[in-house]
Short mmCIF file of C-alpha atoms and ligand atoms in Angstrom, two decimals:
data_model
loop_
_atom_site.label_atom_id
_atom_site.label_comp_id
_atom_site.label_asym_id
_atom_site.label_seq_id
_atom_site.Cartn_x
_atom_site.Cartn_y
_atom_site.Cartn_z
CA MET V 16 -11.17 -9.51 -21.18
CA SER V 17 -8.17 -7.39 -20.89
CA ILE V 18 -5.23 -7.82 -23.44
CA SER V 19 -5.46 -5.63 -26.16
CA PRO V 20 -2.52 -6.16 -28.58
CA SER V 21 -3.26 -2.97 -31.00
CA TYR V 22 -2.40 0.37 -28.85
CA THR V 23 1.10 1.28 -30.68
CA LEU V 24 2.50 4.72 -29.34
CA ARG V 25 5.10 4.89 -32.15
CA ASN V 26 4.64 8.23 -34.01
CA LYS V 27 2.15 9.28 -31.79
CA ARG V 28 2.20 12.36 -29.51
CA ILE V 29 1.98 11.40 -26.18
CA TRP V 30 1.75 13.25 -22.92
CA VAL V 31 3.22 12.48 -20.04
CA ALA V 32 1.00 15.12 -17.55
CA GLY V 33 3.47 15.35 -14.27
CA HIS V 34 6.73 15.66 -16.32
CA GLY V 35 9.30 16.76 -13.86
CA GLY V 36 7.23 14.41 -11.17
CA LEU V 37 9.13 11.19 -9.76
CA VAL V 38 7.34 8.66 -12.05
CA GLY V 39 6.65 11.91 -15.06
CA SER V 40 9.81 11.89 -15.22
CA ALA V 41 10.60 7.83 -15.55
CA LEU V 42 7.92 7.69 -18.09
CA VAL V 43 9.42 10.26 -20.55
CA ARG V 44 12.98 8.27 -19.98
CA ARG V 45 10.92 4.97 -21.08
CA LEU V 46 9.07 6.01 -23.71
CA GLN V 47 12.52 7.41 -25.66
CA GLY V 48 12.99 3.92 -27.09
CA GLU V 49 9.27 4.01 -28.35
CA GLY V 50 9.17 6.22 -31.77
CA CYS V 51 6.76 8.59 -30.64
CA GLU V 52 6.92 12.62 -29.42
CA VAL V 53 6.54 12.99 -26.02
CA VAL V 54 4.75 16.76 -25.05
CA ALA V 55 4.49 18.43 -21.38
CA ALA V 56 2.11 21.02 -20.41
CA PRO V 57 3.83 24.39 -19.74
CA ARG V 58 3.64 24.44 -15.35
CA ASP V 59 3.05 28.68 -14.86
CA SER V 60 0.15 28.45 -17.93
CA VAL V 61 -1.37 25.51 -17.51
CA ASP V 62 -2.99 24.29 -14.47
CA LEU V 63 -4.16 21.19 -14.43
CA ARG V 64 -6.75 22.23 -11.31
CA ARG V 65 -8.33 24.44 -14.09
CA PRO V 66 -10.60 23.32 -16.77
CA ASP V 67 -10.48 26.46 -19.23
CA GLN V 68 -6.51 26.20 -19.16
CA LEU V 69 -6.54 22.78 -19.59
CA GLU V 70 -8.76 22.46 -21.93
CA ARG V 71 -7.83 24.92 -23.73
CA TRP V 72 -3.53 23.62 -24.21
CA MET V 73 -5.69 19.91 -24.84
CA ARG V 74 -7.46 21.50 -28.07
CA GLU V 75 -3.94 23.05 -29.78
CA VAL V 76 -1.76 20.60 -28.53
CA LYS V 77 -4.43 17.19 -29.38
CA PRO V 78 -2.34 14.09 -27.70
CA GLN V 79 -2.86 11.01 -28.59
CA ALA V 80 -2.12 9.33 -25.25
CA VAL V 81 -2.16 10.38 -21.97
CA PHE V 82 -0.72 9.43 -18.24
CA LEU V 83 -1.84 10.99 -15.57
CA ALA V 84 0.99 11.16 -13.74
CA ALA V 85 0.56 14.31 -12.39
CA ALA V 86 -0.85 14.66 -8.39
CA ARG V 87 -0.84 16.23 -5.14
CA VAL V 88 1.70 13.31 -3.54
CA GLY V 89 3.52 13.00 -0.65
CA GLY V 90 4.39 10.96 2.75
CA ILE V 91 2.83 9.73 5.82
CA TYR V 92 3.49 13.13 7.21
CA ALA V 93 2.35 15.50 4.49
CA ASN V 94 -0.78 13.45 4.29
CA ASP V 95 -1.92 13.37 7.33
CA THR V 96 -1.24 17.35 7.98
CA ARG V 97 -2.51 19.26 4.19
CA PRO V 98 -5.87 16.86 3.84
CA ALA V 99 -7.56 19.53 2.07
CA GLU V 100 -4.79 20.15 -0.33
CA PHE V 101 -4.28 16.22 -1.43
CA ILE V 102 -7.79 15.36 -2.29
CA TYR V 103 -8.71 18.68 -4.12
CA ASP V 104 -6.88 18.70 -5.86
CA ASN V 105 -6.30 14.87 -7.10
CA LEU V 106 -10.15 15.18 -7.45
CA MET V 107 -9.87 18.25 -9.67
CA ILE V 108 -6.42 17.09 -11.95
CA GLN V 109 -8.17 13.59 -12.59
CA SER V 110 -11.90 15.08 -13.53
CA ASN V 111 -10.29 18.01 -15.39
CA VAL V 112 -8.32 15.96 -17.20
CA VAL V 113 -10.15 12.73 -18.00
CA GLU V 114 -12.67 15.20 -19.49
CA ALA V 115 -10.82 17.07 -21.33
CA SER V 116 -9.18 13.96 -23.45
CA ARG V 117 -13.05 12.92 -23.69
CA ARG V 118 -13.35 16.14 -25.07
CA VAL V 119 -10.79 16.26 -27.37
CA GLY V 120 -11.02 12.17 -28.32
CA VAL V 121 -8.04 11.34 -26.91
CA GLU V 122 -7.16 7.42 -28.10
CA LYS V 123 -6.12 6.22 -24.33
CA LEU V 124 -5.77 7.39 -20.93
CA MET V 125 -4.03 5.99 -18.26
CA LEU V 126 -4.62 6.13 -13.84
CA LEU V 127 -2.43 6.21 -12.03
CA GLY V 128 -3.60 5.51 -7.92
CA SER V 129 -1.50 3.69 -5.46
CA SER V 130 -1.57 1.06 -3.14
CA CYS V 131 -3.37 3.03 -0.17
CA ILE V 132 -6.43 2.84 -2.10
CA TYR V 133 -6.85 0.11 -0.42
CA PRO V 134 -8.49 -1.33 3.12
CA ARG V 135 -5.81 -0.90 6.46
CA LEU V 136 -6.38 -4.45 7.07
CA ALA V 137 -6.76 -5.71 3.64
CA PRO V 138 -5.63 -9.65 2.76
CA GLN V 139 -1.96 -9.62 2.12
CA PRO V 140 -0.76 -10.08 -0.82
CA ILE V 141 -3.26 -7.50 -1.61
CA PRO V 142 -5.90 -8.75 -5.13
CA GLU V 143 -7.30 -5.89 -6.77
CA SER V 144 -10.75 -7.26 -5.89
CA ALA V 145 -10.29 -5.66 -1.94
CA LEU V 146 -11.15 -2.39 -3.59
CA LEU V 147 -13.72 -1.01 -1.75
CA THR V 148 -13.76 -3.89 0.95
CA GLY V 149 -12.79 -2.90 3.91
CA PRO V 150 -12.30 0.83 5.72
CA LEU V 151 -8.70 2.91 4.78
CA GLU V 152 -5.81 3.90 6.84
CA PRO V 153 -6.68 7.05 8.59
CA THR V 154 -3.42 8.99 7.75
CA ASN V 155 -3.62 8.40 3.97
CA GLN V 156 -7.79 8.48 3.65
CA TRP V 157 -7.88 11.88 1.71
CA TYR V 158 -5.36 11.10 -1.02
CA ALA V 159 -6.40 6.99 -1.68
CA ILE V 160 -10.78 8.29 -1.44
CA ALA V 161 -9.82 11.07 -4.34
CA LYS V 162 -7.87 7.94 -5.87
CA ILE V 163 -10.72 6.34 -5.73
CA ALA V 164 -12.74 8.14 -7.16
CA GLY V 165 -10.30 8.86 -10.75
CA ILE V 166 -10.07 4.36 -11.01
CA LYS V 167 -14.63 5.05 -10.49
CA LEU V 168 -14.12 7.92 -13.41
CA GLY V 169 -12.24 5.91 -15.58
CA GLN V 170 -14.36 2.46 -15.11
CA ALA V 171 -17.77 5.49 -16.00
CA TYR V 172 -16.40 7.26 -19.12
CA ARG V 173 -15.53 4.09 -20.23
CA ARG V 174 -18.88 2.06 -19.53
CA GLN V 175 -20.22 5.13 -20.95
CA TYR V 176 -18.61 7.12 -23.34
CA GLY V 177 -16.50 3.85 -24.21
CA CYS V 178 -13.45 5.87 -24.18
CA ASP V 179 -10.42 3.50 -23.41
CA PHE V 180 -9.39 4.60 -20.13
CA VAL V 181 -7.40 2.59 -17.62
CA SER V 182 -5.81 2.13 -14.08
CA VAL V 183 -2.94 0.53 -13.08
CA MET V 184 -1.86 1.06 -8.76
CA PRO V 185 1.53 1.17 -7.98
CA THR V 186 2.70 0.06 -4.78
CA ASN V 187 4.82 2.99 -2.25
CA LEU V 188 7.09 4.44 -5.46
CA TYR V 189 11.15 5.33 -5.02
CA GLY V 190 13.99 6.42 -7.62
CA PRO V 191 15.75 9.21 -9.73
CA GLY V 192 14.07 12.71 -9.25
CA ASP V 193 11.97 11.34 -6.09
CA ASN V 194 11.23 14.50 -3.34
CA PHE V 195 13.96 14.98 -0.76
CA ASP V 196 11.99 17.35 0.71
CA LEU V 197 11.36 15.71 4.67
CA MET V 198 8.31 17.41 5.72
CA GLN V 199 7.08 16.05 2.33
CA SER V 200 9.34 13.29 1.14
CA HIS V 201 8.29 8.77 1.66
CA VAL V 202 10.41 7.02 3.88
CA VAL V 203 12.88 5.97 0.70
CA PRO V 204 14.27 9.53 0.75
CA ALA V 205 13.95 10.57 3.78
CA LEU V 206 16.35 7.78 5.17
CA ILE V 207 18.55 8.64 2.69
CA VAL V 208 18.92 12.42 3.29
CA LYS V 209 18.93 11.21 7.27
CA ALA V 210 21.77 8.85 6.31
CA HIS V 211 23.87 11.21 4.71
CA GLN V 212 23.40 13.68 7.24
CA ALA V 213 24.86 11.97 10.04
CA LYS V 214 27.11 10.23 8.17
CA LEU V 215 28.82 13.80 7.20
CA ALA V 216 28.46 15.07 10.86
CA ASN V 217 29.56 11.82 12.36
CA ALA V 218 26.53 11.79 14.25
CA PRO V 219 25.89 8.56 16.58
CA THR V 220 21.83 8.26 16.22
CA VAL V 221 20.08 8.57 12.98
CA GLU V 222 16.72 9.34 13.27
CA VAL V 223 13.18 6.68 11.82
CA TRP V 224 9.80 7.22 12.27
CA GLY V 225 7.40 5.20 14.14
CA THR V 226 8.33 1.93 15.89
CA GLY V 227 10.07 0.06 12.37
CA SER V 228 8.17 -3.07 12.11
CA VAL V 229 5.55 -1.58 9.48
CA ARG V 230 6.47 -3.63 6.19
CA ARG V 231 6.65 -1.62 3.11
CA GLU V 232 6.52 -2.88 -0.78
CA PHE V 233 8.85 -0.80 -2.71
CA LEU V 234 8.53 -0.55 -6.43
CA PHE V 235 12.25 1.14 -8.52
CA VAL V 236 10.26 4.38 -10.30
CA ASP V 237 11.73 3.25 -13.87
CA ASP V 238 10.06 -0.50 -13.33
CA ALA V 239 7.24 1.19 -11.98
CA ALA V 240 7.35 2.85 -15.32
CA ASP V 241 8.18 -0.02 -18.18
CA GLY V 242 4.93 -1.57 -16.20
CA MET V 243 2.69 1.28 -17.51
CA VAL V 244 4.08 1.72 -21.13
CA PHE V 245 3.69 -2.29 -20.85
CA LEU V 246 -0.20 -2.24 -19.61
CA MET V 247 -0.88 1.17 -21.98
CA LYS V 248 0.06 -0.93 -25.12
CA ASN V 249 -1.52 -4.32 -24.55
CA TYR V 250 -4.19 -3.55 -21.40
CA SER V 251 -7.45 -2.34 -22.33
CA ASP V 252 -9.99 -2.96 -19.60
CA GLU V 253 -11.91 -1.40 -16.93
CA GLY V 254 -10.26 -3.44 -14.04
CA ILE V 255 -7.25 -2.46 -12.13
CA VAL V 256 -3.90 -4.15 -11.85
CA ASN V 257 -1.73 -3.91 -8.98
CA LEU V 258 1.94 -3.14 -9.86
CA GLY V 259 4.93 -4.32 -7.70
CA PRO V 260 7.82 -6.50 -7.49
CA GLY V 261 6.46 -9.12 -5.59
CA SER V 262 8.21 -8.88 -2.17
CA ASP V 263 8.13 -6.06 1.11
CA VAL V 264 10.32 -5.54 3.64
CA PRO V 265 10.03 -4.23 7.31
CA ILE V 266 10.57 -0.86 7.82
CA ARG V 267 13.97 -1.33 10.07
CA ASP V 268 15.32 -3.80 7.77
CA LEU V 269 15.44 -0.92 4.69
CA VAL V 270 17.20 1.54 7.41
CA SER V 271 19.83 -1.21 8.15
CA LEU V 272 19.95 -1.01 3.87
CA ILE V 273 19.65 2.43 2.88
CA CYS V 274 22.83 2.90 6.40
CA LYS V 275 24.69 0.50 4.53
CA VAL V 276 24.02 2.03 0.72
CA VAL V 277 24.63 5.24 2.28
CA GLY V 278 27.92 4.30 4.37
CA TYR V 279 26.61 5.67 7.71
CA LYS V 280 27.64 3.11 10.63
CA GLY V 281 25.91 4.66 13.54
CA GLY V 282 22.78 3.81 14.93
CA VAL V 283 19.19 4.13 14.45
CA ARG V 284 16.73 6.13 16.74
CA TYR V 285 12.67 4.70 16.34
CA ASP V 286 10.49 7.71 17.06
CA THR V 287 7.34 6.34 17.79
CA SER V 288 5.09 9.73 18.62
CA ARG V 289 5.18 10.10 14.57
CA PRO V 290 2.64 7.31 12.92
CA ASP V 291 3.33 3.95 11.54
CA GLY V 292 0.79 4.07 9.18
CA ALA V 293 -0.70 0.96 7.87
CA PRO V 294 0.99 -2.23 9.01
CA ARG V 295 1.29 -3.73 5.54
CA LYS V 296 0.13 -2.66 1.75
CA MET V 297 1.46 -5.78 -0.79
CA VAL V 298 -0.01 -6.30 -3.67
CA ASP V 299 -0.48 -9.04 -4.78
CA THR V 300 0.83 -8.78 -9.04
CA SER V 301 -0.23 -12.50 -10.31
CA TYR V 302 -2.18 -9.97 -12.43
CA ALA V 303 0.29 -8.14 -14.08
CA ALA V 304 2.42 -11.19 -13.98
CA SER V 305 -0.21 -13.34 -16.40
CA LEU V 306 -0.56 -9.84 -18.89
CA GLY V 307 3.51 -10.34 -19.69
CA TRP V 308 5.29 -7.94 -17.10
CA GLN V 309 7.20 -8.26 -14.48
CA ALA V 310 9.39 -6.08 -12.24
CA HIS V 311 13.61 -6.87 -12.09
CA THR V 312 15.66 -4.61 -9.86
CA PRO V 313 16.24 -5.43 -7.23
CA LEU V 314 16.15 -2.94 -4.17
CA GLN V 315 19.78 -2.38 -3.19
CA ALA V 316 20.33 -1.43 -6.28
CA GLY V 317 17.54 1.09 -7.12
CA LEU V 318 18.33 2.30 -3.45
CA GLU V 319 22.18 2.64 -4.86
CA ALA V 320 20.90 4.73 -8.15
CA THR V 321 18.57 7.10 -6.14
CA TYR V 322 21.74 7.33 -3.61
CA ARG V 323 24.05 8.33 -6.65
CA TRP V 324 20.18 10.53 -7.67
CA TYR V 325 20.25 12.18 -4.69
CA LEU V 326 24.36 12.77 -4.36
CA ASP V 327 24.39 14.29 -8.34
CA HIS V 328 21.73 16.30 -7.96
CA VAL V 329 20.47 17.40 -4.64
CA ALA V 330 23.85 17.07 -2.13
CA SER V 331 25.17 18.69 -4.98
CA GLN V 332 23.01 22.10 -5.50
CA GLU V 333 23.20 22.75 -1.58
CA ARG V 334 27.03 22.40 -1.40
CA ARG V 335 27.07 25.33 -3.47
CA ALA V 336 24.68 26.92 -1.86
CA VAL V 337 26.04 26.94 1.34
CA ALA V 338 29.81 27.80 -0.46
O1 GFB P 429 7.11 5.95 2.88
P1 GFB P 429 5.62 6.88 3.93
O2 GFB P 429 5.49 8.43 4.33
O3 GFB P 429 4.46 6.53 3.60
O4 GFB P 429 6.15 5.83 5.16
P2 GFB P 429 2.85 5.50 3.72
C1 GFB P 429 6.02 4.49 5.26
C2 GFB P 429 6.87 4.00 6.68
O5 GFB P 429 7.81 4.82 6.93
C3 GFB P 429 5.60 4.57 8.12
C4 GFB P 429 7.87 4.93 8.25
O6 GFB P 429 5.57 3.61 8.59
C5 GFB P 429 6.86 6.07 8.37
O7 GFB P 429 6.15 6.32 10.11
N1 GFB P 429 9.16 6.23 8.35
C6 GFB P 429 10.31 6.21 9.00
C7 GFB P 429 8.94 7.89 7.69
N2 GFB P 429 10.99 7.16 8.97
C8 GFB P 429 10.26 8.23 8.01
C9 GFB P 429 11.16 9.00 7.60
O8 GFB P 429 12.26 10.23 7.80
N3 GFB P 429 10.49 10.15 7.01
C10 GFB P 429 8.82 8.96 6.26
N4 GFB P 429 8.05 9.99 5.33
N5 GFB P 429 8.27 7.99 6.46
C11 GFB P 429 2.42 6.73 1.77
C12 GFB P 429 0.82 7.60 1.91
O9 GFB P 429 1.71 6.07 3.05
O10 GFB P 429 2.29 6.05 0.72
C13 GFB P 429 0.53 7.75 0.83
O11 GFB P 429 0.77 8.38 3.04
C14 GFB P 429 1.31 6.86 -0.75
O12 GFB P 429 -1.22 8.10 0.41
C15 GFB P 429 2.30 6.84 -0.41
O13 GFB P 429 0.36 6.02 -0.93
C16 GFB P 429 2.47 5.79 -1.61
O14 GFB P 429 3.73 4.30 3.02
O15 GFB P 429 3.32 4.97 5.31
#
């Protein structure tokens, strides 16, 4: 089985790979209460796609545990239009971090995947056992294949070398620190920007991609980081573990909620020439719950925190740049 209450983070040197990203920065926040030293690889001198640079840095710094939150990520448009980057960068980052972790003797490594690894038409909610049981959603197959390879890498190193490598599969994430660039972002930050700009411009409508009828499950990133730290300390097995809040919404309801949080009172225009992506991808979180973890941030509260972060960190800088 799976529960191994013995792994402590206290007094350990922990590398959060991807410390500046959405998940990595939430992990850094969450780890502050764990009595550990958090280290970060400098972006300008350590390219995780380069095994030589990575291993040199890891031998110098000697991390004892690693959260692999570094990845090439993006929303439906970025995934669909930059397939080479999404498959190559993720395959390289994962292979290099897994192999270097084995070579320098990392005690524990957590790989992060995504709910898009599951078949497009998987049963809902999606159990971990649905992995590799059917065809993938075409818009993100490149990213999904790379993330599935990451899971298999971790499992293979566990079997052959006895490495304590585990994999978690969070559902769609959002929160402070997200990417608000419309051509790269996921739906939550994109709609926050669009609703905010429509409010400022008094625009009659806000544009939403797709039909609005597909459903998504959104996990607040600080909940996700909490689940990851919980599993790092308490889970040790080759099975993957889903992380999610346990409920999903149609995109059209998400749009209404974001407009309410932002204070935009106009209408909505659906651009159906844009893809919908998977019809639904809500993960079954009963395994994580049986291990003792669950999410606690309601969607509206998470969206309010994300909008506040956007106003303080993105919109305010754009205003300064214009002034
Ligand atoms: O968040 P999102 O880009 O990713 O899109 P996926 C979710 C849904 O929101 C899709 C719709 O049906 C989009 O068409 N949507 C509506 C929008 N308006 C917008 C908009 O302005 N921007 C964006 N981005 N979407 C990603 C995968 O899929 O999910 C990744 O491509 C990863 O590989 C990630 O797995 C978690 O949920 O469709």
